Amino acid sequence: MRRKMIFYIGFFVVLVIAFYVALTQVIPGFGEVKLPIVNRVQPFSFTNQDGQTVTQQSVEGKVYVAEYFFTTCPSICPMLNTNMKKIYETYKDEPGFMILSHTVDPDKDNVSRLKWYADSMKVNTKQWEFLTGRKDSLYQTARNSYLLDDPQNNLQNINEQFLHTQFFALVDRSGKVRKIYDGLKKDEIEELKKDIKRLLKEHNPGDRFSNNMFGS
């Protein structure tokens, strides 16, 4: 009786494992631990280096990385965009991937200035776009959509603000922010590369929420 019970238990375990393996073959992404959803990108409208309007519809169906910088930055921005270019070089041939770099200094970083900067980066601006617009809209998007700065800072007078962040946001095909990365850390840049690959393969991100980095 004991041997028969052990046999049935073993048979059941093998059956469950076989069923699980079959599901991983039939259903793309089944069984994978997915990145959590930390926020949803709100509607936006900015202008790129070519004077064209870029909205959330422009990146619909794309996996993209969002960052903030300014062209005259003497400190962290050159390092951030050196690291961002490593991301670009890895995925520049992937049509489902983009980068959006938003200026934090729209008074100086107008369209022509961003065009000059984009040319200096020697990148395909159909895939890596440099954006300007109204300062309040840029800052609110950084804080309320991408979570790259504390949303409480929106309460300050916009004319007295200057956003300076070293973080990148990874956004999936359906406009959900999945993770925030420190753009100055080598290990997090490598992690970002891997996570982009995961999202490019992902079909159904789902609706799993987690707390944002500044609390709710």
Short mmCIF file of C-alpha atoms in Angstrom, two decimals, residues 43-48 54 66-69 100-110 114 130-149 154 158 161 163 165:
data_model
loop_
_atom_site.label_atom_id
_atom_site.label_comp_id
_atom_site.label_asym_id
_atom_site.label_seq_id
_atom_site.Cartn_x
_atom_site.Cartn_y
_atom_site.Cartn_z
CA PRO A 43 -0.67 61.99 -21.75
CA PHE A 44 2.09 64.35 -22.88
CA SER A 45 2.99 66.55 -25.83
CA PHE A 46 6.52 67.82 -26.47
CA THR A 47 8.61 68.96 -29.45
CA ASN A 48 11.63 67.04 -30.71
CA VAL A 54 5.90 63.84 -29.88
CA ALA A 66 13.04 58.16 -20.48
CA GLU A 67 15.63 60.51 -19.02
CA TYR A 68 16.11 64.20 -18.19
CA PHE A 69 19.21 66.29 -18.98
CA LEU A 100 13.27 59.90 -24.99
CA SER A 101 15.64 62.52 -23.56
CA HIS A 102 13.79 65.51 -22.09
CA THR A 103 15.50 68.81 -21.36
CA VAL A 104 15.13 70.35 -17.92
CA ASP A 105 16.16 73.75 -19.31
CA PRO A 106 13.71 74.54 -22.16
CA ASP A 107 14.57 78.26 -22.10
CA LYS A 108 18.03 77.42 -23.48
CA ASP A 109 17.38 74.03 -25.05
CA ASN A 110 15.16 75.05 -27.95
CA LEU A 114 18.60 70.07 -29.36
CA PHE A 130 15.49 64.87 -27.71
CA LEU A 131 12.49 66.77 -26.39
CA THR A 132 11.65 70.27 -25.25
CA GLY A 133 8.42 71.99 -24.28
CA ARG A 134 6.84 73.95 -21.45
CA LYS A 135 8.89 73.74 -18.27
CA ASP A 136 5.91 72.89 -16.06
CA SER A 137 4.80 70.10 -18.42
CA LEU A 138 8.30 68.65 -18.61
CA TYR A 139 8.72 68.65 -14.85
CA GLN A 140 5.27 67.26 -14.12
CA THR A 141 5.88 64.41 -16.54
CA ALA A 142 9.21 63.66 -14.87
CA ARG A 143 7.57 63.50 -11.46
CA ASN A 144 4.02 62.28 -12.03
CA SER A 145 4.62 59.85 -14.89
CA TYR A 146 8.21 58.65 -14.78
CA LEU A 147 8.79 59.06 -11.01
CA LEU A 148 12.27 60.49 -11.63
CA ASP A 149 11.86 63.12 -8.92
CA ASN A 154 5.61 70.30 -8.02
CA ILE A 158 8.00 76.53 -11.30
CA GLN A 161 12.74 75.02 -9.83
CA LEU A 163 15.22 69.50 -11.86
CA THR A 165 18.07 63.79 -11.77
#
